[in-house]
C-alpha atoms as an extended CHARMM CRD file, in Angstrom:
* protein
*
       196  EXT
         1         1  MET       CA              0.0000000000        0.0000000000        0.0000000000  PROA      1               0.0000000000
         2         2  ALA       CA              1.4220000000        3.3720000000       -0.9970000000  PROA      2               0.0000000000
         3         3  ARG       CA              2.1050000000        5.7710000000        1.7980000000  PROA      3               0.0000000000
         4         4  VAL       CA              0.5410000000        9.1970000000        1.4490000000  PROA      4               0.0000000000
         5         5  THR       CA              2.7140000000       12.0020000000        2.7360000000  PROA      5               0.0000000000
         6         6  ARG       CA              1.3310000000       15.3260000000        3.7660000000  PROA      6               0.0000000000
         7         7  PRO       CA              3.1160000000       18.5210000000        2.8320000000  PROA      7               0.0000000000
         8         8  ARG       CA              5.3550000000       19.8610000000        5.5780000000  PROA      8               0.0000000000
         9         9  ALA       CA              3.8220000000       22.5950000000        7.6870000000  PROA      9               0.0000000000
        10        10  ALA       CA              7.1600000000       24.4020000000        7.8710000000  PROA      10              0.0000000000
        11        11  GLY       CA              6.9560000000       25.1770000000        4.1510000000  PROA      11              0.0000000000
        12        12  THR       CA              3.6180000000       26.8960000000        4.5610000000  PROA      12              0.0000000000
        13        13  ARG       CA              4.4910000000       28.5990000000        7.8270000000  PROA      13              0.0000000000
        14        14  TRP       CA              6.6820000000       31.2620000000        6.1620000000  PROA      14              0.0000000000
        15        15  TRP       CA              4.5670000000       31.8260000000        3.0300000000  PROA      15              0.0000000000
        16        16  ARG       CA              4.3130000000       35.5650000000        3.6760000000  PROA      16              0.0000000000
        17        17  LEU       CA              8.0900000000       35.9470000000        3.2960000000  PROA      17              0.0000000000
        18        18  ARG       CA              8.6160000000       33.7830000000        0.1680000000  PROA      18              0.0000000000
        19        19  ARG       CA              9.0920000000       35.4320000000       -3.1900000000  PROA      19              0.0000000000
        20        20  ASN       CA              5.9420000000       35.4440000000       -5.2640000000  PROA      20              0.0000000000
        21        21  PRO       CA              4.9910000000       37.9430000000       -7.9670000000  PROA      21              0.0000000000
        22        22  LEU       CA              1.3270000000       37.7200000000       -6.9110000000  PROA      22              0.0000000000
        23        23  ARG       CA              2.0100000000       38.3880000000       -3.2360000000  PROA      23              0.0000000000
        24        24  PRO       CA              0.8250000000       41.8280000000       -2.1380000000  PROA      24              0.0000000000
        25        25  ARG       CA              3.4210000000       43.8980000000       -0.3150000000  PROA      25              0.0000000000
        26        26  SER       CA              1.1940000000       43.9720000000        2.7770000000  PROA      26              0.0000000000
        27        27  TYR       CA              1.8280000000       40.2410000000        3.3040000000  PROA      27              0.0000000000
        28        28  LEU       CA              5.5720000000       40.8420000000        3.4170000000  PROA      28              0.0000000000
        29        29  VAL       CA              5.0940000000       43.7130000000        5.8810000000  PROA      29              0.0000000000
        30        30  GLU       CA              2.7860000000       41.5660000000        7.9830000000  PROA      30              0.0000000000
        31        31  GLY       CA              5.2610000000       38.6660000000        8.0070000000  PROA      31              0.0000000000
        32        32  TRP       CA              8.1570000000       40.8220000000        9.1970000000  PROA      32              0.0000000000
        33        33  LEU       CA              5.8680000000       42.5200000000       11.7000000000  PROA      33              0.0000000000
        34        34  LEU       CA              4.9280000000       39.1450000000       13.1840000000  PROA      34              0.0000000000
        35        35  ILE       CA              8.5860000000       38.1550000000       13.5310000000  PROA      35              0.0000000000
        36        36  ALA       CA              9.4510000000       41.5200000000       15.1150000000  PROA      36              0.0000000000
        37        37  THR       CA              6.4440000000       41.2730000000       17.4520000000  PROA      37              0.0000000000
        38        38  TRP       CA              7.4790000000       37.8670000000       18.7970000000  PROA      38              0.0000000000
        39        39  ILE       CA             11.0760000000       38.9910000000       19.2850000000  PROA      39              0.0000000000
        40        40  LEU       CA              9.9970000000       42.2050000000       21.0320000000  PROA      40              0.0000000000
        41        41  ALA       CA              7.4920000000       40.2880000000       23.1760000000  PROA      41              0.0000000000
        42        42  LEU       CA             10.2310000000       37.9400000000       24.3140000000  PROA      42              0.0000000000
        43        43  LEU       CA             12.5950000000       40.8290000000       25.0770000000  PROA      43              0.0000000000
        44        44  ALA       CA              9.8440000000       42.7630000000       26.8790000000  PROA      44              0.0000000000
        45        45  ALA       CA              8.9340000000       39.7090000000       28.9480000000  PROA      45              0.0000000000
        46        46  VAL       CA             12.5280000000       39.1100000000       30.0110000000  PROA      46              0.0000000000
        47        47  ALA       CA             13.2510000000       42.7850000000       30.7050000000  PROA      47              0.0000000000
        48        48  SER       CA             10.0730000000       43.4180000000       32.6860000000  PROA      48              0.0000000000
        49        49  GLY       CA             10.3670000000       40.1540000000       34.6060000000  PROA      49              0.0000000000
        50        50  VAL       CA             14.0030000000       40.6430000000       35.5870000000  PROA      50              0.0000000000
        51        51  GLY       CA             13.4870000000       44.3450000000       36.3130000000  PROA      51              0.0000000000
        52        52  THR       CA             10.4590000000       43.7290000000       38.5190000000  PROA      52              0.0000000000
        53        53  ALA       CA             12.1100000000       40.8660000000       40.4020000000  PROA      53              0.0000000000
        54        54  GLY       CA             15.1840000000       43.0130000000       41.0700000000  PROA      54              0.0000000000
        55        55  ALA       CA             13.0900000000       45.9830000000       42.1820000000  PROA      55              0.0000000000
        56        56  VAL       CA             11.0670000000       43.8540000000       44.5920000000  PROA      56              0.0000000000
        57        57  GLU       CA             14.1900000000       42.3050000000       46.1060000000  PROA      57              0.0000000000
        58        58  ARG       CA             15.8300000000       45.7390000000       46.4810000000  PROA      58              0.0000000000
        59        59  SER       CA             12.6800000000       47.1770000000       48.0640000000  PROA      59              0.0000000000
        60        60  VAL       CA             12.4180000000       44.3400000000       50.5620000000  PROA      60              0.0000000000
        61        61  GLY       CA             16.1450000000       44.6790000000       51.2840000000  PROA      61              0.0000000000
        62        62  GLN       CA             15.7430000000       48.3940000000       52.0050000000  PROA      62              0.0000000000
        63        63  LEU       CA             12.7830000000       47.6580000000       54.2480000000  PROA      63              0.0000000000
        64        64  ARG       CA             14.8160000000       45.0250000000       56.0820000000  PROA      64              0.0000000000
        65        65  ALA       CA             17.6850000000       47.5080000000       56.5250000000  PROA      65              0.0000000000
        66        66  ALA       CA             15.2880000000       50.1060000000       57.9570000000  PROA      66              0.0000000000
        67        67  ARG       CA             14.0550000000       47.7280000000       60.6830000000  PROA      67              0.0000000000
        68        68  HSD       CA             15.9190000000       46.2050000000       63.5780000000  PROA      68              0.0000000000
        69        69  ALA       CA             15.1560000000       43.6680000000       66.2640000000  PROA      69              0.0000000000
        70        70  ALA       CA             15.0220000000       44.5920000000       69.9380000000  PROA      70              0.0000000000
        71        71  ALA       CA             14.2660000000       42.8270000000       73.1970000000  PROA      71              0.0000000000
        72        72  ALA       CA             10.9650000000       43.6880000000       74.8700000000  PROA      72              0.0000000000
        73        73  VAL       CA              9.4880000000       42.7250000000       78.2370000000  PROA      73              0.0000000000
        74        74  LEU       CA              5.8940000000       41.5340000000       78.5100000000  PROA      74              0.0000000000
        75        75  VAL       CA              3.8530000000       43.8810000000       80.6960000000  PROA      75              0.0000000000
        76        76  LYS       CA              0.8120000000       41.5670000000       80.7860000000  PROA      76              0.0000000000
        77        77  ASP       CA              0.2260000000       37.8890000000       80.1290000000  PROA      77              0.0000000000
        78        78  ALA       CA             -0.3800000000       36.9030000000       76.5040000000  PROA      78              0.0000000000
        79        79  VAL       CA             -3.9940000000       36.6120000000       75.3740000000  PROA      79              0.0000000000
        80        80  ARG       CA             -4.8850000000       34.2230000000       72.5680000000  PROA      80              0.0000000000
        81        81  GLY       CA             -6.7790000000       35.9230000000       69.7340000000  PROA      81              0.0000000000
        82        82  THR       CA            -10.4260000000       35.0280000000       69.2470000000  PROA      82              0.0000000000
        83        83  SER       CA            -11.1310000000       36.6140000000       65.8590000000  PROA      83              0.0000000000
        84        84  ALA       CA            -11.8380000000       34.5130000000       62.7920000000  PROA      84              0.0000000000
        85        85  VAL       CA             -8.6280000000       35.7680000000       61.2160000000  PROA      85              0.0000000000
        86        86  ASP       CA             -6.4870000000       34.6850000000       64.1590000000  PROA      86              0.0000000000
        87        87  GLY       CA             -8.5260000000       31.5530000000       64.9870000000  PROA      87              0.0000000000
        88        88  GLY       CA             -5.9840000000       28.9100000000       63.9570000000  PROA      88              0.0000000000
        89        89  SER       CA             -2.9010000000       30.9610000000       64.7530000000  PROA      89              0.0000000000
        90        90  SER       CA             -0.1000000000       29.7290000000       66.9980000000  PROA      90              0.0000000000
        91        91  ARG       CA              0.4910000000       33.3180000000       68.1700000000  PROA      91              0.0000000000
        92        92  ALA       CA             -1.0810000000       35.3560000000       70.9440000000  PROA      92              0.0000000000
        93        93  TRP       CA             -1.1600000000       39.0960000000       71.6890000000  PROA      93              0.0000000000
        94        94  ALA       CA              0.5090000000       40.8370000000       74.6020000000  PROA      94              0.0000000000
        95        95  THR       CA              1.4120000000       44.3190000000       75.7860000000  PROA      95              0.0000000000
        96        96  VAL       CA              5.1890000000       44.7600000000       75.7470000000  PROA      96              0.0000000000
        97        97  ARG       CA              7.6510000000       47.4530000000       76.8150000000  PROA      97              0.0000000000
        98        98  TRP       CA             10.9930000000       48.2010000000       75.1710000000  PROA      98              0.0000000000
        99        99  THR       CA             13.7820000000       50.7000000000       75.6980000000  PROA      99              0.0000000000
       100       100  LEU       CA             15.2060000000       52.8540000000       72.9120000000  PROA      100             0.0000000000
       101       101  ALA       CA             18.8900000000       53.7260000000       72.4620000000  PROA      101             0.0000000000
       102       102  ASP       CA             18.3370000000       57.1520000000       74.0860000000  PROA      102             0.0000000000
       103       103  GLY       CA             16.9360000000       55.4650000000       77.2270000000  PROA      103             0.0000000000
       104       104  THR       CA             13.2370000000       56.2540000000       76.7030000000  PROA      104             0.0000000000
       105       105  THR       CA             10.7740000000       53.4150000000       77.1040000000  PROA      105             0.0000000000
       106       106  ARG       CA              7.7710000000       52.6950000000       74.9480000000  PROA      106             0.0000000000
       107       107  GLN       CA              4.8620000000       50.3330000000       75.1590000000  PROA      107             0.0000000000
       108       108  GLY       CA              2.7140000000       48.5760000000       72.5460000000  PROA      108             0.0000000000
       109       109  ILE       CA              0.8600000000       45.4120000000       71.5970000000  PROA      109             0.0000000000
       110       110  THR       CA              2.5190000000       42.7240000000       69.5080000000  PROA      110             0.0000000000
       111       111  ALA       CA              2.1850000000       39.0490000000       68.6220000000  PROA      111             0.0000000000
       112       112  VAL       CA              4.0320000000       36.6790000000       70.9790000000  PROA      112             0.0000000000
       113       113  ASP       CA              4.1780000000       32.9550000000       71.6580000000  PROA      113             0.0000000000
       114       114  PRO       CA              1.0410000000       31.6310000000       73.3900000000  PROA      114             0.0000000000
       115       115  GLY       CA              1.4810000000       31.1130000000       77.0900000000  PROA      115             0.0000000000
       116       116  SER       CA              3.9990000000       33.9700000000       77.4640000000  PROA      116             0.0000000000
       117       117  ARG       CA              3.7870000000       35.4950000000       80.9300000000  PROA      117             0.0000000000
       118       118  ALA       CA              4.3020000000       39.0070000000       82.2520000000  PROA      118             0.0000000000
       119       119  GLY       CA              7.9900000000       39.6780000000       82.9210000000  PROA      119             0.0000000000
       120       120  GLY       CA              9.1510000000       37.3750000000       80.1350000000  PROA      120             0.0000000000
       121       121  THR       CA             11.0780000000       38.6910000000       77.1330000000  PROA      121             0.0000000000
       122       122  THR       CA             10.3250000000       38.5250000000       73.4480000000  PROA      122             0.0000000000
       123       123  ARG       CA             11.8410000000       39.8930000000       70.2790000000  PROA      123             0.0000000000
       124       124  VAL       CA             10.0850000000       42.8100000000       68.5610000000  PROA      124             0.0000000000
       125       125  TRP       CA             10.8630000000       44.7050000000       65.3630000000  PROA      125             0.0000000000
       126       126  LEU       CA             11.2520000000       48.4780000000       65.4000000000  PROA      126             0.0000000000
       127       127  ASP       CA             11.5920000000       51.1080000000       62.6930000000  PROA      127             0.0000000000
       128       128  ARG       CA             14.1500000000       53.9180000000       62.8290000000  PROA      128             0.0000000000
       129       129  ALA       CA             11.8080000000       56.0120000000       64.9860000000  PROA      129             0.0000000000
       130       130  GLY       CA             11.5070000000       53.1840000000       67.5400000000  PROA      130             0.0000000000
       131       131  ASN       CA              7.9110000000       52.2540000000       66.6860000000  PROA      131             0.0000000000
       132       132  LEU       CA              6.6460000000       48.6600000000       66.5470000000  PROA      132             0.0000000000
       133       133  VAL       CA              6.5160000000       47.2430000000       63.0270000000  PROA      133             0.0000000000
       134       134  SER       CA              5.9890000000       43.8220000000       61.5370000000  PROA      134             0.0000000000
       135       135  ALA       CA              8.9750000000       41.5560000000       60.9760000000  PROA      135             0.0000000000
       136       136  PRO       CA             10.5970000000       42.1350000000       57.5880000000  PROA      136             0.0000000000
       137       137  ALA       CA             10.6340000000       39.4150000000       54.9510000000  PROA      137             0.0000000000
       138       138  THR       CA             13.6140000000       37.0830000000       54.9970000000  PROA      138             0.0000000000
       139       139  ALA       CA             15.9960000000       36.8890000000       52.0400000000  PROA      139             0.0000000000
       140       140  ASP       CA             14.2480000000       33.6980000000       50.8400000000  PROA      140             0.0000000000
       141       141  GLU       CA             10.8280000000       35.3510000000       51.1050000000  PROA      141             0.0000000000
       142       142  ALA       CA             12.1620000000       38.3680000000       49.1940000000  PROA      142             0.0000000000
       143       143  ARG       CA             13.4280000000       36.0900000000       46.4070000000  PROA      143             0.0000000000
       144       144  ALA       CA             10.0920000000       34.2600000000       46.2900000000  PROA      144             0.0000000000
       145       145  GLN       CA              8.1580000000       37.5480000000       46.1210000000  PROA      145             0.0000000000
       146       146  GLY       CA             10.5340000000       38.8230000000       43.4440000000  PROA      146             0.0000000000
       147       147  ALA       CA             10.1480000000       35.6430000000       41.4060000000  PROA      147             0.0000000000
       148       148  ALA       CA              6.3500000000       35.6720000000       41.6310000000  PROA      148             0.0000000000
       149       149  LEU       CA              5.9640000000       39.3550000000       40.7710000000  PROA      149             0.0000000000
       150       150  GLY       CA              8.6890000000       39.0920000000       38.1140000000  PROA      150             0.0000000000
       151       151  ALA       CA              6.8510000000       36.2110000000       36.4320000000  PROA      151             0.0000000000
       152       152  ALA       CA              3.6020000000       38.1830000000       36.4860000000  PROA      152             0.0000000000
       153       153  ALA       CA              5.3450000000       41.2410000000       35.0230000000  PROA      153             0.0000000000
       154       154  ALA       CA              6.9380000000       39.0780000000       32.3140000000  PROA      154             0.0000000000
       155       155  VAL       CA              3.5630000000       37.6710000000       31.2750000000  PROA      155             0.0000000000
       156       156  ILE       CA              1.9540000000       41.1160000000       31.2610000000  PROA      156             0.0000000000
       157       157  GLY       CA              4.8540000000       42.7850000000       29.4210000000  PROA      157             0.0000000000
       158       158  GLY       CA              5.0340000000       40.1050000000       26.7310000000  PROA      158             0.0000000000
       159       159  SER       CA              1.2440000000       40.0200000000       26.3730000000  PROA      159             0.0000000000
       160       160  LEU       CA              1.0250000000       43.7850000000       25.8770000000  PROA      160             0.0000000000
       161       161  VAL       CA              3.5790000000       43.6430000000       23.0490000000  PROA      161             0.0000000000
       162       162  LEU       CA              1.7800000000       40.6850000000       21.4360000000  PROA      162             0.0000000000
       163       163  LEU       CA             -1.5440000000       42.4950000000       21.7520000000  PROA      163             0.0000000000
       164       164  ALA       CA             -0.0960000000       45.6220000000       20.1130000000  PROA      164             0.0000000000
       165       165  GLY       CA              1.3900000000       43.5290000000       17.2940000000  PROA      165             0.0000000000
       166       166  TRP       CA             -1.9130000000       41.7380000000       16.7940000000  PROA      166             0.0000000000
       167       167  GLY       CA             -3.7080000000       45.0960000000       16.6000000000  PROA      167             0.0000000000
       168       168  VAL       CA             -1.3250000000       46.3830000000       13.9170000000  PROA      168             0.0000000000
       169       169  CYS       CA             -1.6890000000       43.1350000000       11.9300000000  PROA      169             0.0000000000
       170       170  ALA       CA             -5.4750000000       43.3990000000       12.2040000000  PROA      170             0.0000000000
       171       171  ARG       CA             -5.3200000000       46.9600000000       10.8000000000  PROA      171             0.0000000000
       172       172  ILE       CA             -3.1440000000       45.7830000000        7.9050000000  PROA      172             0.0000000000
       173       173  ASP       CA             -5.5990000000       42.9540000000        7.2240000000  PROA      173             0.0000000000
       174       174  ARG       CA             -8.6260000000       45.2950000000        7.2750000000  PROA      174             0.0000000000
       175       175  SER       CA             -6.8360000000       47.7090000000        4.9590000000  PROA      175             0.0000000000
       176       176  ARG       CA             -5.9990000000       44.8640000000        2.5790000000  PROA      176             0.0000000000
       177       177  LEU       CA             -9.6350000000       43.6810000000        2.5840000000  PROA      177             0.0000000000
       178       178  ARG       CA            -10.8560000000       47.2200000000        1.8150000000  PROA      178             0.0000000000
       179       179  ARG       CA             -8.4670000000       47.4140000000       -1.1550000000  PROA      179             0.0000000000
       180       180  TRP       CA             -9.6630000000       44.0280000000       -2.4250000000  PROA      180             0.0000000000
       181       181  ASP       CA            -13.2900000000       45.1320000000       -2.1130000000  PROA      181             0.0000000000
       182       182  ALA       CA            -12.4950000000       48.2990000000       -4.0810000000  PROA      182             0.0000000000
       183       183  GLU       CA            -10.6680000000       46.3250000000       -6.7840000000  PROA      183             0.0000000000
       184       184  TRP       CA            -13.4570000000       43.7700000000       -6.9730000000  PROA      184             0.0000000000
       185       185  ALA       CA            -16.0130000000       46.5580000000       -7.3800000000  PROA      185             0.0000000000
       186       186  VAL       CA            -14.0700000000       47.6140000000      -10.5030000000  PROA      186             0.0000000000
       187       187  VAL       CA            -13.5790000000       44.0920000000      -11.9200000000  PROA      187             0.0000000000
       188       188  SER       CA            -16.9140000000       42.5310000000      -10.9480000000  PROA      188             0.0000000000
       189       189  PRO       CA            -19.0170000000       44.2720000000      -13.6490000000  PROA      189             0.0000000000
       190       190  GLN       CA            -16.6910000000       42.8690000000      -16.3230000000  PROA      190             0.0000000000
       191       191  TRP       CA            -17.4510000000       39.3050000000      -15.1880000000  PROA      191             0.0000000000
       192       192  ARG       CA            -21.2380000000       39.6250000000      -15.1200000000  PROA      192             0.0000000000
       193       193  GLY       CA            -23.0040000000       37.7090000000      -17.7990000000  PROA      193             0.0000000000
       194       194  ARG       CA            -20.0900000000       35.3930000000      -18.4850000000  PROA      194             0.0000000000
       195       195  THR       CA            -20.4990000000       31.7060000000      -17.8250000000  PROA      195             0.0000000000
       196       196  GLY       CA            -17.6690000000       29.2590000000      -17.4390000000  PROA      196             0.0000000000
């Protein structure tokens, strides 16, 4: 039994760029535009992804540098949270007191280990003004945040370039169809009444 072979798709994939005296110039422009669009989309995805990941990591690093740990003393016993948000948490809340470098003391409420008693110590995070702040992200968390936001930025950046390229190709296609309609309006009356 003879084997039927199908034509290779690769030969038809680049038809817009092959030489052909009947090919309108708009097909050549559209072909090069598609190639340029894919290349620019790839470059935009890489640039926006790497740039965003680096910016996030730098931002988290600056935030980490602006905060420092300090020892604080519990003023009251820890109270386990009862809200729906804190329901399954392994942390409790307590009033703590800490001393700043200039000798002044401050007091605030922070999350501590459950069962912590008054007089015990815990570690708190302070900003440059000595106010309680949340613990900064670790280096691993910063990398994970950078990777996640970088990937999202890469997808968005590449998609925007592809969308713009698709819009330009759609305009070229509509323009080509309008020209064909105009040419057919001229030629069509010449074909009326003829039978093949």
